[in-house]
Short mmCIF file of C-alpha atoms and ligand atoms in Angstrom, two decimals:
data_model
loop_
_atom_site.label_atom_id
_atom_site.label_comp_id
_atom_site.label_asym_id
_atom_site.label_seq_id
_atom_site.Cartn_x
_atom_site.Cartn_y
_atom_site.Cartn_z
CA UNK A 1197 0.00 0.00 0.00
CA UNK A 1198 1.45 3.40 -0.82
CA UNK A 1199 1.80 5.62 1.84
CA UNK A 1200 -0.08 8.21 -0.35
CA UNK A 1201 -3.50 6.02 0.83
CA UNK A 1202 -2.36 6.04 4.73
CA UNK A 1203 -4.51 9.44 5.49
CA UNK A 1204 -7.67 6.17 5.76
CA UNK A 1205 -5.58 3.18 6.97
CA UNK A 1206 -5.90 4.41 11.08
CA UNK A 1207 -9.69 4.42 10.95
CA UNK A 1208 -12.18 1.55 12.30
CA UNK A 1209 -14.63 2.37 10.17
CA UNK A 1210 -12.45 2.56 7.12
CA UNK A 1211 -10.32 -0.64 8.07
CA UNK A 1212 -14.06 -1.96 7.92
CA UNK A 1213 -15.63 -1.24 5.21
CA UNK A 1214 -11.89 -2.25 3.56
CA UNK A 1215 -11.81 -5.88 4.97
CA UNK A 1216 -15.98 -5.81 3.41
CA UNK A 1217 -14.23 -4.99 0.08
CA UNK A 1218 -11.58 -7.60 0.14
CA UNK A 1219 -14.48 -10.19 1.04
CA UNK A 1220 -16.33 -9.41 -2.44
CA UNK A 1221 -13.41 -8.77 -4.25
CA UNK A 1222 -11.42 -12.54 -3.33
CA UNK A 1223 -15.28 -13.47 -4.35
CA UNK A 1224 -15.37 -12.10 -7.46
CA UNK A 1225 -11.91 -12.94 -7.81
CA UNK A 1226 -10.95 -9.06 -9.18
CA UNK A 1227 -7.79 -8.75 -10.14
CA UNK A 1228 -4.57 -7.50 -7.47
CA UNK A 1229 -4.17 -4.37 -10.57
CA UNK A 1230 -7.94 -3.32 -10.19
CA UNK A 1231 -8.78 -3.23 -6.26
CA UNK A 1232 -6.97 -0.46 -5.00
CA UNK A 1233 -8.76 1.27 -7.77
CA UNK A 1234 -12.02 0.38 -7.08
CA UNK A 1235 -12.06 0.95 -3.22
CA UNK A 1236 -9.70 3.77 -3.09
CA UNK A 1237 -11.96 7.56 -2.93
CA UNK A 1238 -11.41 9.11 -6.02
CA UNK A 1239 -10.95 12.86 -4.49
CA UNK A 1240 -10.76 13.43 -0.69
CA UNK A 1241 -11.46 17.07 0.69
CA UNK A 1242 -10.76 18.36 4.37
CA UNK A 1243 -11.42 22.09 5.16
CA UNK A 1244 -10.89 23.98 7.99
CA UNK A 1245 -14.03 26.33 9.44
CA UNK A 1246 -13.66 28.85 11.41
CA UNK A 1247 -16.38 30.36 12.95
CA UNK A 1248 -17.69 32.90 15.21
CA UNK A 1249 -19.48 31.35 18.13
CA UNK A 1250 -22.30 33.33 20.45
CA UNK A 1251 -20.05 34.09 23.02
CA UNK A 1252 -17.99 35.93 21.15
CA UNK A 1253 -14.90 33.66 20.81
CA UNK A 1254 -13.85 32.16 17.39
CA UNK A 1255 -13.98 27.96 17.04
CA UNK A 1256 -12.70 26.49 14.35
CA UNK A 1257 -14.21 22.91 12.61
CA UNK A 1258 -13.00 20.04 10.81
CA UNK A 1259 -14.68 19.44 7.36
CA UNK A 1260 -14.55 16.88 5.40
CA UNK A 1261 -15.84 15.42 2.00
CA UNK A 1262 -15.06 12.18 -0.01
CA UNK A 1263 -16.00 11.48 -3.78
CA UNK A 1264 -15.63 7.84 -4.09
CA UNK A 1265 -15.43 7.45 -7.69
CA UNK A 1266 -16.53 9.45 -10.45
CA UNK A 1267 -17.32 6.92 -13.09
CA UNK A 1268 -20.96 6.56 -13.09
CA UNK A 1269 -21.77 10.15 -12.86
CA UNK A 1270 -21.60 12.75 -10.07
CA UNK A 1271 -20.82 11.31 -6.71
CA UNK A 1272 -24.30 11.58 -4.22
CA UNK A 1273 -24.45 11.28 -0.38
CA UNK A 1274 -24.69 12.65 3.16
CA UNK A 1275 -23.44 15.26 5.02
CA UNK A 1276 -22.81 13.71 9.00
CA UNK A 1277 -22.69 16.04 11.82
CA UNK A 1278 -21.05 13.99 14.83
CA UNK A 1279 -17.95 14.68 17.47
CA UNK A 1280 -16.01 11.95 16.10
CA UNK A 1281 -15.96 12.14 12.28
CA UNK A 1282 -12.91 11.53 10.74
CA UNK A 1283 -11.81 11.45 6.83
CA UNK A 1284 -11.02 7.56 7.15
CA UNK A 1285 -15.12 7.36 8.61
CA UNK A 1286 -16.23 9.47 6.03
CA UNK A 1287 -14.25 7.61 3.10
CA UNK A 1288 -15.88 4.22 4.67
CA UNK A 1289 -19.11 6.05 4.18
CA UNK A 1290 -18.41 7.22 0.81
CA UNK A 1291 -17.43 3.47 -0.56
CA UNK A 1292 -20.74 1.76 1.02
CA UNK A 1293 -22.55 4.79 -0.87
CA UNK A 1294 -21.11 3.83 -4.31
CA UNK A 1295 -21.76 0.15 -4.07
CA UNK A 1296 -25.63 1.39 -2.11
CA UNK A 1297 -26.20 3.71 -5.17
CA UNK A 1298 -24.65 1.00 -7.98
CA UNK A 1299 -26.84 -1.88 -5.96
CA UNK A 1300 -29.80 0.14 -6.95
CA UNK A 1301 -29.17 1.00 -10.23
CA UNK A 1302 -28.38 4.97 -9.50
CA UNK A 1303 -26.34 7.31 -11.81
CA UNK A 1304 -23.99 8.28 -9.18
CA UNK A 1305 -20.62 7.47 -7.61
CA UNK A 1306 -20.78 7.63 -3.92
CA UNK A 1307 -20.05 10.33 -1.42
CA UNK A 1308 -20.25 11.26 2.34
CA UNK A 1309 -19.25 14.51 4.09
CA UNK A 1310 -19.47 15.82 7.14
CA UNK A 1311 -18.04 17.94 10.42
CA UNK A 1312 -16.34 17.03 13.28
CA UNK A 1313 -18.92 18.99 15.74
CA UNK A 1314 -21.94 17.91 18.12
CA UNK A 1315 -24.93 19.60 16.80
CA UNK A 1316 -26.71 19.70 20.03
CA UNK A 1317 -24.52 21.96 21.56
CA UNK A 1318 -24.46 24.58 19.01
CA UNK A 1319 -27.27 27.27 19.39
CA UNK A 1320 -29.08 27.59 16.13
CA UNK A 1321 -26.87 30.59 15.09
CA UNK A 1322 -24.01 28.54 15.39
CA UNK A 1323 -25.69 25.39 13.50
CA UNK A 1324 -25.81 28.12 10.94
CA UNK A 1325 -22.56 29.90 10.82
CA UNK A 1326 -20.99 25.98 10.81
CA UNK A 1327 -23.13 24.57 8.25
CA UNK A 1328 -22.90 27.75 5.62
CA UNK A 1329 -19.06 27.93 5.93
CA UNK A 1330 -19.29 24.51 5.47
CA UNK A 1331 -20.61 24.99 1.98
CA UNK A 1332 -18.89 28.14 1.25
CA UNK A 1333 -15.55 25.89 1.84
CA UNK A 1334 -16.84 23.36 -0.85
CA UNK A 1335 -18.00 25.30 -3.44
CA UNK A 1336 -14.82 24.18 -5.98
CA UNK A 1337 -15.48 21.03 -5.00
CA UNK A 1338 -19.04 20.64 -5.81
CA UNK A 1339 -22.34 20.97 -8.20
CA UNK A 1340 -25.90 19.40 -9.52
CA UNK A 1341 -22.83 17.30 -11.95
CA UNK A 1342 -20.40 16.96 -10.02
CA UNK A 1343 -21.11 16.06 -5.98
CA UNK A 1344 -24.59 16.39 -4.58
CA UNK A 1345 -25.12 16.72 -1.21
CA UNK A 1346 -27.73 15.33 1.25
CA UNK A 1347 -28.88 14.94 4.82
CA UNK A 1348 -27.43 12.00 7.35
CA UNK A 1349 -26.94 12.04 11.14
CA UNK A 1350 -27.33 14.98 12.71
CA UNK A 1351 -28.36 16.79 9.63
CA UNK A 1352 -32.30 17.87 8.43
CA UNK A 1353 -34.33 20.14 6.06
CA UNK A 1354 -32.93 23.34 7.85
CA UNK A 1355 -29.72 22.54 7.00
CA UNK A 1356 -29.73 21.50 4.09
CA UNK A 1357 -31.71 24.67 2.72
CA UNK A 1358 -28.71 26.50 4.22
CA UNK A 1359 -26.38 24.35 2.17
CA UNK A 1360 -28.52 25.50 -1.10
CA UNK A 1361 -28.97 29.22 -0.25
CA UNK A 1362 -25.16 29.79 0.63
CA UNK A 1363 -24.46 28.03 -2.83
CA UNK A 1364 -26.83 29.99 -4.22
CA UNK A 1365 -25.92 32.96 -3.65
CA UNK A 1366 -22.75 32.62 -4.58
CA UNK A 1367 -24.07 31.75 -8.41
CA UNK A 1368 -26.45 34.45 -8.39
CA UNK A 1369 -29.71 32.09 -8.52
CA UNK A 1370 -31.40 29.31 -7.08
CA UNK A 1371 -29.71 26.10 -7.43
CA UNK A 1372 -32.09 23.82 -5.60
CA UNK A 1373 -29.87 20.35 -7.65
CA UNK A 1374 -27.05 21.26 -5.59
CA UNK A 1375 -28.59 19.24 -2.17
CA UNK A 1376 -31.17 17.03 -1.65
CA UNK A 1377 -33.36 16.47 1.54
CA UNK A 1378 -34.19 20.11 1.66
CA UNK A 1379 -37.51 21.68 2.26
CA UNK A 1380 -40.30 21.32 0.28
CA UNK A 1381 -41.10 24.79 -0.09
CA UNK A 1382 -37.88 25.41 -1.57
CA UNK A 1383 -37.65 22.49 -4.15
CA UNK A 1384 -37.33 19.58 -1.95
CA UNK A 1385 -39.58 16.22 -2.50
CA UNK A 1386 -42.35 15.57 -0.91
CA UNK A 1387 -41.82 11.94 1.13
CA UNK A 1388 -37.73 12.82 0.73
CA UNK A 1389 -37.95 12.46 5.07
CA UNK A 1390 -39.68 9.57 5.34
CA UNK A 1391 -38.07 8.00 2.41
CA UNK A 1392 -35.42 5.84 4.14
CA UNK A 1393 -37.16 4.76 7.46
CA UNK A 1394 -40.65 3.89 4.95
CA UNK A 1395 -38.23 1.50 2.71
CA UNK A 1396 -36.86 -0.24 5.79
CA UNK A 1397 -40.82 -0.73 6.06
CA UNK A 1398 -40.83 -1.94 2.72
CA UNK A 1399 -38.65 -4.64 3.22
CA UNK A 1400 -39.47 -6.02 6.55
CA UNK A 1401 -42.68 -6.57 5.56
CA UNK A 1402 -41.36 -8.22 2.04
CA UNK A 1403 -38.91 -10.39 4.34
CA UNK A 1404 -42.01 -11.39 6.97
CA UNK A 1405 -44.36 -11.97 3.66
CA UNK A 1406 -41.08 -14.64 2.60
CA UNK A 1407 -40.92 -15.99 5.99
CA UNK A 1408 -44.28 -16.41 6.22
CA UNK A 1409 -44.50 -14.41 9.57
CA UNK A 1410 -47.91 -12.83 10.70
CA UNK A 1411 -47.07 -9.06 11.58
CA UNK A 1412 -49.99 -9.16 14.12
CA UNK A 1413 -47.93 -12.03 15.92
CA UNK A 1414 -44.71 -10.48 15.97
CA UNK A 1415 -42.55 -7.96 17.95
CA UNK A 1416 -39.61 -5.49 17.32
CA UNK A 1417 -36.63 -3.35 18.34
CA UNK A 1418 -35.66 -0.36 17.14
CA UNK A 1419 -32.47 0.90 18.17
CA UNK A 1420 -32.30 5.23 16.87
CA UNK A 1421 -35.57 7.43 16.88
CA UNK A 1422 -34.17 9.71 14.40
CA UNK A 1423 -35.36 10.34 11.16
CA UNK A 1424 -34.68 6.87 10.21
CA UNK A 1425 -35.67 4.90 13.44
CA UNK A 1426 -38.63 6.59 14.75
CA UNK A 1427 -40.62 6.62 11.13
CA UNK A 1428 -39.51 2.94 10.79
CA UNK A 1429 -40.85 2.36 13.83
CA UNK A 1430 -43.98 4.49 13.86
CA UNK A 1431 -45.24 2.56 10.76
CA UNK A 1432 -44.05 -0.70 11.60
CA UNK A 1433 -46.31 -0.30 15.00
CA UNK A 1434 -49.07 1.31 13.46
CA UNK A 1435 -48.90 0.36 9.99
CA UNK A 1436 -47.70 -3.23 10.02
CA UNK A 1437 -49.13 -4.41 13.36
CA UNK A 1438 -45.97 -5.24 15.26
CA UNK A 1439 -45.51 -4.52 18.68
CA UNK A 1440 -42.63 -2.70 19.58
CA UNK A 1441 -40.66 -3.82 22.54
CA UNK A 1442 -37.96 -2.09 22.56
CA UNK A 1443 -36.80 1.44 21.73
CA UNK A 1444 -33.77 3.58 22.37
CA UNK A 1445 -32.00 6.88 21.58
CA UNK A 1446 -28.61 8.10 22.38
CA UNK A 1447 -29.71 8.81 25.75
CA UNK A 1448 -31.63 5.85 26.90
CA UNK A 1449 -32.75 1.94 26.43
CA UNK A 1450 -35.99 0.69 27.11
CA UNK A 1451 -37.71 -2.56 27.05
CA UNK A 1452 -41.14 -3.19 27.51
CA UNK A 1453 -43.21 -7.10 26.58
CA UNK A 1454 -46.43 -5.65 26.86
CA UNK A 1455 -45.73 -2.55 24.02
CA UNK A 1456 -44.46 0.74 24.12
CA UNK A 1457 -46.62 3.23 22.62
CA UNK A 1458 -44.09 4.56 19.94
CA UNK A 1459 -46.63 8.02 18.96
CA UNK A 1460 -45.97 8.70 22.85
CA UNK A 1461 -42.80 8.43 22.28
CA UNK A 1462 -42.71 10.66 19.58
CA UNK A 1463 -44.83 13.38 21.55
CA UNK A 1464 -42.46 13.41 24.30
CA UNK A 1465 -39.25 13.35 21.81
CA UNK A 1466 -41.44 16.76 20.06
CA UNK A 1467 -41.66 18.54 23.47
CA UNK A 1468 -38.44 17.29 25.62
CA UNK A 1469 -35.79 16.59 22.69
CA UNK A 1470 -35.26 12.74 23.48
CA UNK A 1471 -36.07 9.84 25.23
CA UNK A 1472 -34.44 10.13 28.18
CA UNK A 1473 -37.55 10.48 30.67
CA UNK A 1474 -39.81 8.73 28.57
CA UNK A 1475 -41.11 6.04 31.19
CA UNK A 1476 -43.15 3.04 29.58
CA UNK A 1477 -40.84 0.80 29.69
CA UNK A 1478 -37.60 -0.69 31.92
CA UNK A 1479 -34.22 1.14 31.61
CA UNK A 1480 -31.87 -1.48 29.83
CA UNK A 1481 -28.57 -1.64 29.38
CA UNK A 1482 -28.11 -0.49 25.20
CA UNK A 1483 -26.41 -3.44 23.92
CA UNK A 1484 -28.32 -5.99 26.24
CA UNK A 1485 -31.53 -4.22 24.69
CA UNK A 1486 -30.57 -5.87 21.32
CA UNK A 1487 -30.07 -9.22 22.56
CA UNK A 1488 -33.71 -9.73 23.75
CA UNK A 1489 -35.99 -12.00 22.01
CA UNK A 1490 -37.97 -10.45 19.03
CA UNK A 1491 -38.96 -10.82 15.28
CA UNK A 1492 -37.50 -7.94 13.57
CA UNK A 1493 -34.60 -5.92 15.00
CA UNK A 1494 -34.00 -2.43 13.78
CA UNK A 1495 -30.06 -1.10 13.88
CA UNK A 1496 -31.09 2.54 13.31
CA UNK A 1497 -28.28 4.44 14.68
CA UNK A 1498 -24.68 4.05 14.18
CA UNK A 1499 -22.00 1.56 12.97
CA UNK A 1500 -20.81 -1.60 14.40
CA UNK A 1501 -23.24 -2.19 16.88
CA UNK A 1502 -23.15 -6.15 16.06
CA UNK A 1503 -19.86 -7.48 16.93
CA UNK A 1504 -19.00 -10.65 17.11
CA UNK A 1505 -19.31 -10.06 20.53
CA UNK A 1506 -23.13 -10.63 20.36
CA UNK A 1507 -23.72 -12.00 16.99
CA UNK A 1508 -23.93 -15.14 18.17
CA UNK A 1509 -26.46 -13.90 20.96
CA UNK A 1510 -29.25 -12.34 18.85
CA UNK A 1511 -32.48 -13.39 19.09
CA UNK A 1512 -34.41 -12.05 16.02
CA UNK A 1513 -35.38 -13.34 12.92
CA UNK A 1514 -35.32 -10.71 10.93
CA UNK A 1515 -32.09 -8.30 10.65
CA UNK A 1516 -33.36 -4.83 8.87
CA UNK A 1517 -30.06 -2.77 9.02
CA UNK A 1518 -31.05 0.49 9.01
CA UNK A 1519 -27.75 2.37 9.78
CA UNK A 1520 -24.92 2.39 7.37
CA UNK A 1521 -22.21 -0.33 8.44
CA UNK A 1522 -24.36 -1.76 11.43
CA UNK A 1523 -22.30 -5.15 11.38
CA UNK A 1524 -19.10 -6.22 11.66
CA UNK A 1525 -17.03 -8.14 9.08
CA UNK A 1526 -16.40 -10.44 12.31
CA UNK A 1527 -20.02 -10.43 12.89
CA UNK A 1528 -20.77 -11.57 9.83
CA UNK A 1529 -18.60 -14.46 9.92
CA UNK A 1530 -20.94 -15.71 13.11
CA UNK A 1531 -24.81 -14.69 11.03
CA UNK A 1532 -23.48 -16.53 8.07
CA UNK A 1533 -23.17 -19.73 9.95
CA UNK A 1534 -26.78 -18.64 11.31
CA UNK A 1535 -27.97 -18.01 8.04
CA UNK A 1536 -31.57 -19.96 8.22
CA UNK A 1537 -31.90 -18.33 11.79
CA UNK A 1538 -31.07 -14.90 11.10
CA UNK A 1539 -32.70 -13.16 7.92
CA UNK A 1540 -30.29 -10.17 7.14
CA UNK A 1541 -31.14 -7.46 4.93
CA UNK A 1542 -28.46 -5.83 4.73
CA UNK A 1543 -27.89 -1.73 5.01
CA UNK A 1544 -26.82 -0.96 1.30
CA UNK A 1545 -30.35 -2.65 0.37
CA UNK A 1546 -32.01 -1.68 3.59
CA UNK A 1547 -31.77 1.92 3.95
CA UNK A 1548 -31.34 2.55 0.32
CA UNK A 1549 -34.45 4.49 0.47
CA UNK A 1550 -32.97 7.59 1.36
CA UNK A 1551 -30.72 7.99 -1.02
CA UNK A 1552 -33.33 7.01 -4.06
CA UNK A 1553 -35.73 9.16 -3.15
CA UNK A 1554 -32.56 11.94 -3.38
CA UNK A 1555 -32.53 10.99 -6.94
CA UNK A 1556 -35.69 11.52 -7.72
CA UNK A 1557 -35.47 14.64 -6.09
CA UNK A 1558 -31.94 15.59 -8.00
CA UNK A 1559 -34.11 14.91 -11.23
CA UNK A 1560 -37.09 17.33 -10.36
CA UNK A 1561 -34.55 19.92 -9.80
CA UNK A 1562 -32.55 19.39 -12.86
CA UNK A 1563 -35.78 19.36 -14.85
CA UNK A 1564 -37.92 21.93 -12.78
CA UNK A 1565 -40.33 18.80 -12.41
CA UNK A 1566 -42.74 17.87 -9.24
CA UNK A 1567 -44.29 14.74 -8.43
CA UNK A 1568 -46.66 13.87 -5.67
CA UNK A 1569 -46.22 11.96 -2.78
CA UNK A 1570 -47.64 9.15 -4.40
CA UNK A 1571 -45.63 8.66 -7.37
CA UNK A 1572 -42.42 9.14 -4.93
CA UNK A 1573 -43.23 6.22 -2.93
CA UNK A 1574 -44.68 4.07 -5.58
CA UNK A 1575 -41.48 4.44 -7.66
CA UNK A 1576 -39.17 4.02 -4.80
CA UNK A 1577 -40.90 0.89 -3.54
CA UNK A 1578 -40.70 -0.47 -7.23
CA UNK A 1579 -36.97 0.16 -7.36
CA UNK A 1580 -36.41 -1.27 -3.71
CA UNK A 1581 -38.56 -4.53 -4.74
CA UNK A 1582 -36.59 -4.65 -7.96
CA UNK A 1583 -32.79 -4.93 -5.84
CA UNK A 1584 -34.26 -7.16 -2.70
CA UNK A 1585 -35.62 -9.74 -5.78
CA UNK A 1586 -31.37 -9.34 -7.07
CA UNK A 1587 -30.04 -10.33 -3.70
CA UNK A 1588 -32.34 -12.76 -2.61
CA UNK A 1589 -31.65 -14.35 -6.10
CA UNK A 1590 -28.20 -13.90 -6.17
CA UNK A 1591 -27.57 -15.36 -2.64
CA UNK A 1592 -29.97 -18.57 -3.39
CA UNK A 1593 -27.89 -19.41 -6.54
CA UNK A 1594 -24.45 -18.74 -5.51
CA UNK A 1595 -25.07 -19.85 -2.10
CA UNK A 1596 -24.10 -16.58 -0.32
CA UNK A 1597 -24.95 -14.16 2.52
CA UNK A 1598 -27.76 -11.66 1.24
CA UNK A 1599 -24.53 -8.67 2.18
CA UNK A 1600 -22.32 -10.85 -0.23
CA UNK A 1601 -25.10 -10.75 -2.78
CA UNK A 1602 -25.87 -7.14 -2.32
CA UNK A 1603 -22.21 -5.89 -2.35
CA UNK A 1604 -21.04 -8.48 -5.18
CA UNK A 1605 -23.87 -6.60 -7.57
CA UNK A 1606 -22.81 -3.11 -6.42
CA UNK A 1607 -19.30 -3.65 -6.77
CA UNK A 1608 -19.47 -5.71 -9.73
CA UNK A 1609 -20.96 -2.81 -11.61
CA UNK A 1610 -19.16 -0.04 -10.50
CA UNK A 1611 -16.24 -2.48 -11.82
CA UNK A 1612 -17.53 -3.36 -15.26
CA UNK A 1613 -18.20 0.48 -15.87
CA UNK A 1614 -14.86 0.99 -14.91
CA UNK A 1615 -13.63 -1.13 -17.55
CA UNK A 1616 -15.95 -0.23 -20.03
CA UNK A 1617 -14.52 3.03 -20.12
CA UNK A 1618 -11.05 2.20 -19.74
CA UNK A 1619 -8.07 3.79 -18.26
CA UNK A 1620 -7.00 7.35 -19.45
CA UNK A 1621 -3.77 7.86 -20.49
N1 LIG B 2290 -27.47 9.71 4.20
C1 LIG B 2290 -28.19 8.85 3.33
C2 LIG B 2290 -27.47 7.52 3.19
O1 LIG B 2290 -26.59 7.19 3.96
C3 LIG B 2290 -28.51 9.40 1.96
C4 LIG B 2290 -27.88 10.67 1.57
C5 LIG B 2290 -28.42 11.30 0.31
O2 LIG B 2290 -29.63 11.34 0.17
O3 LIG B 2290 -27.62 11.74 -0.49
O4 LIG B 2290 -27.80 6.73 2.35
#
């Protein structure tokens, strides 16, 4: 390895998503001259941001962007706010975006960006100030063809609109193609929020139709009541018919047999911020809330929470990885031995949603184009039904894990396109 590639090579999260690539790649046997070039981020970006806080002093941030590869189109994906961001996290991020957005047939190479920075300890001002010089720092580095950004933990609407105007204004009109996940009243898609938490939907209830498992009979854990986690588990409760016994946030786990009443839950998140005094339900230790006994657990937060610590303990039948990079590669060692016990879908399928639904919304804006809520969902349900059909396929007749099927076809055509269009000079 050239020590040109060592800014990654410290990071978990990168080391992770690297030993995922080697997996696929010994499996589809690519050749020693063509995998540092596949998993390798095309264009890596870190910016300093200083900024004036409220108190008068002057902080400064650490940005950073990755462009994974740039030979499908322009690269697509979220922009993480979170304390302990690094570029090798991000460039983890950015690869499971390219084989996510190849997976599902999208135009795009994958990206991921983000700050170092806790959003919930920045007033609004701040939120502001951070997330416009953001922008204003990325400006050569970005556009509706080149990288599109979007929302992803501890992002939303408000700041992505600030992404757009500061871009904006800076081209002297309204670029609403430049982010995704923005308002509706300023271009955004209607259905763009619930988009990735309403295809985890999707797909649990295609994996319990498989299974033959009656919703009415069966129970759930979400782990997250974000964006993602609470609208996956508001409509799997009220929707579906599940019961939901178990639900956490980053302050608290709780654990309930009889059913916690997830619209409470939202109320009191609305009015008090979290979760933290919510009380129906027992106070659980985090990780031991994941190795209770359910049907369908939800990994809606952050990444390797299944370890092969407790991969061998889970007690669900249904896997529905709803954060990016939820499982270790160890991890996945023990589920594949548990194959006919545990029914992974796994996150580049899983919470694909999002990132579909961005497209759609990418198009409108290119094409000053609306459609309604309906035609949103209906199209990103058909595209989500189309990939879970590939991977369940794929994995029956080569006799793989569904995340072996899923990543083979991502990487495999992110590969081919490389190819296709050669090598230049
Ligand atoms: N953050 C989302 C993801 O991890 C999607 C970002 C986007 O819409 O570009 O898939």
């Amino acid at each position: 390895m050239s020590s040109a590639l060592s800014i990654y090579e410290d990071d978990d999260v990168f080391a992770m998503a690297r030993e995922q690539f080697r997996v696929i790649a010994d499996y589809l046997q690519i050749d020693v001259n063509n995998r540092e070039r596949l998993m390798y981020p095309k264009r890596a970006i870190a910016v300093t941001l200083p900024v004036h806080m409220d108190d008068g002093s002057t902080k400064t941030f650490q940005g950073y962007r990755v462009q994974h590869h740039l030979t499908l189109g322009p690269t697509k994906g979220g922009t993480r706010f979170a304390p302990s961001l690094s570029m090798g996290e991000t460039a983890a991020l950015a690869m499971w975006m390219s084989w996510k957005c190849a997976l599902n047939g999208l135009p795009y190479g994958g990206a991921k960006g983000g700050i170092a920075c806790d959003p919930t300890k920045l007033s609004r001002s701040e939120l502001e100030a951070v997330s416009r010089r953001y922008m204003q720092e990325m400006i050569p580095f970005v556009g509706p063809h080149t990288d599109i950004m979007g929302p992803d933990m501890g992002t939303n609407e408000q700041v992505m609109a600030w992404f757009m105007d500061t871009y904006s204004v800076y081209q002297g009109y309204a670029v609403s193609e430049i982010v995704t996940g923005k308002p509706v009243s300023i271009g955004g898609t209607e259905g763009r929020r619930e988009a990735t938490g309403r295809g985890v939907v999707y797909l649990v209830e295609r994996a319990m139709d498989m299974l033959k498992m009656d919703p009415e009979k069966c129970t759930v854990i979400v782990q997250g009541f974000g964006n993602v986690g609470s609208v996956a588990a508001l409509s799997l409760a009220l929707r579906t018919g599940l019961k939901v016994v178990g639900l956490s946030d980053a302050t608290v786990a709780l654990y309930n047999a009889k059913g916690i009443d997830v619209k409470a839950a939202e109320q009191h998140v609305l009015k008090k911020g979290n979760l933290r005094a919510f009380d129906q339900g027992d106070r659980i230790d985090p990780n031991e809330m994941l190795l209770q006994k359910c049907d369908v657990l939800v990994p809606a937060a952050v990444d390797r929470v299944i370890t092969e610590r407790n991969a061998a303990k889970l007690q669900c039948r249904i896997l529905a990885e709803a954060a990016n990079g939820p499982t270790s590669p160890e991890a996945d060692r023990i589920l594949d031995q548990r194959w006919d016990e545990v029914f992974v879908i796994p996150d580049i399928l899983c919470n694909a949603g999002g990132v579909i639904v961005s497209y759609f919304e990418w198009v409108q804006g290119l094409q000053s184009f609306m459609w309604s809520e309906t035609e949103v969902t209906d199209k990103l349900f058909r595209i989500l039904e189309h990939s879970f059909t590939q991977v369940i396929r794929r994995a029956k007749v080569h006799k793989i894990s569904h995340r072996m099927a899923a990543l083979a076809i991502g990487v495999e055509r992110v590969m081919k396109a490389k190819a296709t269009r050669g090598l230049f000079p």
